[in-house]
Amino acid sequence: MNKEILKEGFKTLCTAKAMTKLYEDNFKVVSKYVHATSRGHEAIQIAAGMQLLPQDYAYPYYRDDAMLLSFGLQPYDLMLQLLAKKDDPFSGGRTYYSHPSLRDDDKPKIPHQSSATGMQAIPATGAAMGLHYRESGSLFMKRAESSTSISDFKERDSHFRGNSIVLCSLGDASVTEGEIAEAFQMAALKQLPILYLVQDNGWDISANAEETRAQDAFEYAKGFKGLEAISIDGANFTESYQALEKVIKTIREERRPFLVHAKVPLLNHHTSGVRMEWYRDDLEEAKSRDPYPVLKNQLLENGFTIAEAEFIEQEAITKVQQDFEKALNAQDPKPEDLFTHDFAPTPIVEEQGERAPKGAEKVVMVDCALFAIEEIMTKHKECLLYGQDVGGRLGGVFREAATLAQKFGDERVFNTPIQEAFIVGSTVGMSAVGLKPIVEVQFADYIWPGLNQLFTEVSRSCYLSNGKWPVSMILRVPIGAYGSGGPYHSSSVESIVTNIRGIKIAYPSNGADLKGLMKAAYYDPNPVVILEHKGLYWSKVEGTKGATSVEPAEDYILPFGKAWVLQEIWKQEHVETITIVTYGMGVHWAYNASGALDMRDQIEIIDLRTLFPLDEATIMASVKKTGKCLVVTEEPSNNSFARALAGKIQEECFKFLDAPVMTIGSENMPAIPLNSILEQTMIPSMEKVKAKILELLSY
Ligand SMILES: Cc1ncc(C[n+]2csc(CCOP(=O)(O)OP(=O)(O)O)c2C)c(N)n1
């Protein structure tokens, strides 16, 4: 074993160990915010961390403070997060100790990962999938065509040429999470360059291995053909270093996934809040496996003197103490720091290009989306499209991706297994390696397994990394009821999605808007969900011809947050007027209802186009003019986005209102039944909207 490596490893272990001790000695001060330390896990963490390179991507978990030190971070850096200080290099005081996110040139890249156990496996595997795609060669061939700046790519090139790998670090108990299976499946299926490092201390929190698993991670990995696994003593630095050296070399060269199962003792508390003395019955045995004396002995066996080892340790202790004193005096964030980096700035702020070119054909809404994506993919090699059944054989169950695989190849347009969590969460990693994925869940009804990733990983990455890792992705979601889709192919989900902060949401009512918004979404550096009503895709539903549009030109782009007043009226003194605020299918119900009532000059209709950002200025100005307002939604109205909006309108326009702001939506039943009579009874219609308009007008 190389002496410098041993020395470096020992120094880092002593530093991490000294930090645990210092945190215990200063418990009152440091336990204001929760923390967990690596004590007992140091050897494997350091052995892994020392062998990663700046072009690699690392997803450490909350116990990996020793790994962070081995990347070159200083105790001071970590203590700034421990104390949630403003200059915490990871999150600016926003997230817990040892929850890193970093983009330093000289260190492995650390995309944001959440505090939810195991959930980083999917983003990490997404990053490996991104590397896999980049290495396929299709990206760089015609790079000059891309509108992404060349210097941007040059900067990234140094990371992608050669042989980056991804490290995903996990605790043993997190491996029983269902999402881990999705990640392993994809890594094995696509032979991705990722190392899953499982640190097995035999404990969940207080639940132990006997209670929580039928097999350990090493045995579990055997079920994934193509995922090679080894099991090692993670408390032995030399064994860990050498085993990882081989594994990492193999991944770098052969581009395939590995799982390293490292057995370690947990020698400190689970976290500062859950103390070992409350429930641990194995502490004596655990102490007998302490990695510290093992590594110290390895130093001595390799020619270091006791005095040299003690000197290294003493230096580490002194440094930790000094850094702590410095960190204690560091500044806290200011109240105004709360408000930064919820989103990265988008360049798309104005409507541009030709919306209705002369002589262009009228096309259905589904094709407007398809053509938008085709134009994007032609221009941008970093754009990929994946989801269930979107590949060449079918091109999407709505043919919304038809011909794309044929045009752009199976590397860029591909089917995924039925893994909504992976589809959504992998975009975090894809985006981290510089790609721009467009993904789909097949129906809004099946967004639920993906919602965890959308909320936990996708939506918070920009904010919690203090702006370092915005996630650029588009999630297409076919939504809405029509033609007896039944309880699992009809649901609306916008109230759930709009409750997730950190994402943008479009819900267009027509093809031209969909095309323009798709373009804006692509150039937006933030995550975007596009809700696409299935009943509008082909304008087959009666009264939805308006969703068909002259296809906008390639340069047409429609910014988020600009509503469309599709039916505008004058302010009137002697006639009752109302504003209808709506989106998606509601736009067609409202428009047809106002026509059927012959009240087009009494009813102003606002199509929101995007639910977030929301064009409140246009809404409020209209309601102040008309004096009455109806919000139309397809969702069951209780506790909905529409109700919340109605409340907000009421609050802001109260003095101008002649009636309460009203809402119409579906009936408040748990599901949309299959039977067509029941379906019609459940959801709104032009007739129901008509009746509601009359009720409001006569209030
Ligand atoms: C999804 C999720 N569920 C529950 C928790 C609460 N929790 C935090 S740590 C932990 C135990 C994790 O054990 P393991 O993965 O083995 O890591 P260790 O702490 O032992 O290193 C639990 C249940 C969480 N953070 N995320």
PDB file of N, CA, C and O and ligand atoms in Angstrom, residues 41 61-63 115-117 119 170-175 177 199 201 203-205 266 270, ligand 1:
ATOM      1  N   HIS A  41     -17.820   4.596  10.059  1.00  0.00           N
ATOM      2  CA  HIS A  41     -17.921   4.388   8.608  1.00  0.00           C
ATOM      3  C   HIS A  41     -16.755   5.049   7.857  1.00  0.00           C
ATOM      4  O   HIS A  41     -16.737   5.059   6.632  1.00  0.00           O
ATOM      5  N   TYR A  61     -24.488  10.388   1.031  1.00  0.00           N
ATOM      6  CA  TYR A  61     -25.680  10.539   1.877  1.00  0.00           C
ATOM      7  C   TYR A  61     -25.285  11.211   3.186  1.00  0.00           C
ATOM      8  O   TYR A  61     -24.127  11.568   3.391  1.00  0.00           O
ATOM      9  N   TYR A  62     -26.268  11.401   4.040  1.00  0.00           N
ATOM     10  CA  TYR A  62     -26.065  12.291   5.194  1.00  0.00           C
ATOM     11  C   TYR A  62     -25.008  11.826   6.190  1.00  0.00           C
ATOM     12  O   TYR A  62     -24.621  12.570   7.074  1.00  0.00           O
ATOM     13  N   ARG A  63     -24.560  10.557   6.084  1.00  0.00           N
ATOM     14  CA  ARG A  63     -23.554  10.094   7.040  1.00  0.00           C
ATOM     15  C   ARG A  63     -22.137  10.228   6.469  1.00  0.00           C
ATOM     16  O   ARG A  63     -21.166   9.758   7.047  1.00  0.00           O
ATOM     17  N   SER A 115     -32.883  14.497   1.599  1.00  0.00           N
ATOM     18  CA  SER A 115     -32.632  13.819   2.866  1.00  0.00           C
ATOM     19  C   SER A 115     -33.472  12.556   2.968  1.00  0.00           C
ATOM     20  O   SER A 115     -33.435  11.865   3.980  1.00  0.00           O
ATOM     21  N   ALA A 116     -34.209  12.262   1.922  1.00  0.00           N
ATOM     22  CA  ALA A 116     -35.080  11.077   1.940  1.00  0.00           C
ATOM     23  C   ALA A 116     -34.230   9.851   1.604  1.00  0.00           C
ATOM     24  O   ALA A 116     -33.578   9.811   0.560  1.00  0.00           O
ATOM     25  N   THR A 117     -34.252   8.876   2.474  1.00  0.00           N
ATOM     26  CA  THR A 117     -33.328   7.746   2.349  1.00  0.00           C
ATOM     27  C   THR A 117     -33.520   6.998   1.031  1.00  0.00           C
ATOM     28  O   THR A 117     -34.625   6.594   0.695  1.00  0.00           O
ATOM     29  N   MET A 119     -33.511   7.945  -1.951  1.00  0.00           N
ATOM     30  CA  MET A 119     -34.129   8.618  -3.100  1.00  0.00           C
ATOM     31  C   MET A 119     -33.095   9.177  -4.077  1.00  0.00           C
ATOM     32  O   MET A 119     -33.416   9.503  -5.209  1.00  0.00           O
ATOM     33  N   LEU A 170     -25.104   4.882  -0.148  1.00  0.00           N
ATOM     34  CA  LEU A 170     -26.380   4.527   0.477  1.00  0.00           C
ATOM     35  C   LEU A 170     -26.164   3.853   1.826  1.00  0.00           C
ATOM     36  O   LEU A 170     -25.200   3.092   1.984  1.00  0.00           O
ATOM     37  N   GLY A 171     -27.080   4.075   2.744  1.00  0.00           N
ATOM     38  CA  GLY A 171     -27.105   3.276   3.967  1.00  0.00           C
ATOM     39  C   GLY A 171     -27.817   1.958   3.679  1.00  0.00           C
ATOM     40  O   GLY A 171     -28.655   1.890   2.778  1.00  0.00           O
ATOM     41  N   ASP A 172     -27.512   0.935   4.445  1.00  0.00           N
ATOM     42  CA  ASP A 172     -28.083  -0.386   4.139  1.00  0.00           C
ATOM     43  C   ASP A 172     -29.605  -0.399   4.215  1.00  0.00           C
ATOM     44  O   ASP A 172     -30.275  -1.027   3.391  1.00  0.00           O
ATOM     45  N   ALA A 173     -30.171   0.309   5.182  1.00  0.00           N
ATOM     46  CA  ALA A 173     -31.629   0.247   5.335  1.00  0.00           C
ATOM     47  C   ALA A 173     -32.336   0.949   4.183  1.00  0.00           C
ATOM     48  O   ALA A 173     -33.470   0.598   3.832  1.00  0.00           O
ATOM     49  N   SER A 174     -31.673   1.898   3.576  1.00  0.00           N
ATOM     50  CA  SER A 174     -32.318   2.615   2.470  1.00  0.00           C
ATOM     51  C   SER A 174     -32.494   1.720   1.247  1.00  0.00           C
ATOM     52  O   SER A 174     -33.320   1.997   0.382  1.00  0.00           O
ATOM     53  N   VAL A 175     -31.740   0.633   1.202  1.00  0.00           N
ATOM     54  CA  VAL A 175     -31.786  -0.238   0.014  1.00  0.00           C
ATOM     55  C   VAL A 175     -33.123  -0.987  -0.093  1.00  0.00           C
ATOM     56  O   VAL A 175     -33.498  -1.467  -1.157  1.00  0.00           O
ATOM     57  N   GLU A 177     -35.915   0.477   0.104  1.00  0.00           N
ATOM     58  CA  GLU A 177     -36.879   1.375  -0.553  1.00  0.00           C
ATOM     59  C   GLU A 177     -37.180   0.860  -1.973  1.00  0.00           C
ATOM     60  O   GLU A 177     -36.264   0.419  -2.680  1.00  0.00           O
ATOM     61  N   GLN A 199     -23.206   1.216   2.686  1.00  0.00           N
ATOM     62  CA  GLN A 199     -22.539   1.127   3.989  1.00  0.00           C
ATOM     63  C   GLN A 199     -23.491   0.434   4.958  1.00  0.00           C
ATOM     64  O   GLN A 199     -24.502   0.999   5.369  1.00  0.00           O
ATOM     65  N   ASN A 201     -24.330  -0.919   8.349  1.00  0.00           N
ATOM     66  CA  ASN A 201     -24.060  -0.978   9.790  1.00  0.00           C
ATOM     67  C   ASN A 201     -25.098  -1.825  10.506  1.00  0.00           C
ATOM     68  O   ASN A 201     -25.139  -1.876  11.737  1.00  0.00           O
ATOM     69  N   TRP A 203     -28.139  -1.379  10.931  1.00  0.00           N
ATOM     70  CA  TRP A 203     -29.230  -0.641  11.573  1.00  0.00           C
ATOM     71  C   TRP A 203     -29.969   0.250  10.574  1.00  0.00           C
ATOM     72  O   TRP A 203     -29.361   0.840   9.696  1.00  0.00           O
ATOM     73  N   ASP A 204     -31.252   0.326  10.754  1.00  0.00           N
ATOM     74  CA  ASP A 204     -32.105   1.357  10.154  1.00  0.00           C
ATOM     75  C   ASP A 204     -31.953   2.529  11.125  1.00  0.00           C
ATOM     76  O   ASP A 204     -30.840   3.037  11.284  1.00  0.00           O
ATOM     77  N   ILE A 205     -33.020   2.953  11.843  1.00  0.00           N
ATOM     78  CA  ILE A 205     -32.745   3.811  12.995  1.00  0.00           C
ATOM     79  C   ILE A 205     -32.631   2.864  14.186  1.00  0.00           C
ATOM     80  O   ILE A 205     -31.526   2.414  14.504  1.00  0.00           O
ATOM     81  N   LEU A 266     -21.534   1.206  13.327  1.00  0.00           N
ATOM     82  CA  LEU A 266     -21.947   2.594  13.603  1.00  0.00           C
ATOM     83  C   LEU A 266     -21.541   2.909  15.045  1.00  0.00           C
ATOM     84  O   LEU A 266     -22.070   2.297  15.979  1.00  0.00           O
ATOM     85  N   HIS A 270     -27.319   7.598  15.863  1.00  0.00           N
ATOM     86  CA  HIS A 270     -27.926   7.637  14.523  1.00  0.00           C
ATOM     87  C   HIS A 270     -27.883   9.071  14.013  1.00  0.00           C
ATOM     88  O   HIS A 270     -27.367   9.353  12.929  1.00  0.00           O
TER      89      HIS A 270
HETATM   90  C1  LIG B   1     -37.880   8.215   2.801  1.00  0.00           C
HETATM   91  C2  LIG B   1     -37.440   8.395   4.211  1.00  0.00           C
HETATM   92  N1  LIG B   1     -38.053   7.705   5.182  1.00  0.00           N
HETATM   93  C3  LIG B   1     -37.649   7.837   6.458  1.00  0.00           C
HETATM   94  C4  LIG B   1     -36.608   8.681   6.782  1.00  0.00           C
HETATM   95  C5  LIG B   1     -36.146   8.836   8.239  1.00  0.00           C
HETATM   96  N2  LIG B   1     -34.811   8.188   8.373  1.00  0.00           N
HETATM   97  C6  LIG B   1     -33.702   8.928   8.368  1.00  0.00           C
HETATM   98  S1  LIG B   1     -32.341   8.001   8.471  1.00  0.00           S
HETATM   99  C7  LIG B   1     -33.206   6.576   8.557  1.00  0.00           C
HETATM  100  C8  LIG B   1     -32.474   5.267   8.683  1.00  0.00           C
HETATM  101  C9  LIG B   1     -31.606   4.981   7.503  1.00  0.00           C
HETATM  102  O1  LIG B   1     -30.744   3.912   7.746  1.00  0.00           O
HETATM  103  P1  LIG B   1     -29.592   3.553   6.735  1.00  0.00           P
HETATM  104  O2  LIG B   1     -30.018   3.812   5.352  1.00  0.00           O
HETATM  105  O3  LIG B   1     -29.133   2.180   7.038  1.00  0.00           O
HETATM  106  O4  LIG B   1     -28.438   4.591   7.048  1.00  0.00           O
HETATM  107  P2  LIG B   1     -27.663   4.834   8.399  1.00  0.00           P
HETATM  108  O5  LIG B   1     -28.313   6.013   9.060  1.00  0.00           O
HETATM  109  O6  LIG B   1     -27.759   3.590   9.233  1.00  0.00           O
HETATM  110  O7  LIG B   1     -26.269   5.129   8.024  1.00  0.00           O
HETATM  111  C10 LIG B   1     -34.566   6.837   8.503  1.00  0.00           C
HETATM  112  C11 LIG B   1     -35.616   5.808   8.563  1.00  0.00           C
HETATM  113  C12 LIG B   1     -36.011   9.395   5.728  1.00  0.00           C
HETATM  114  N3  LIG B   1     -35.013  10.257   5.927  1.00  0.00           N
HETATM  115  N4  LIG B   1     -36.442   9.216   4.458  1.00  0.00           N
END
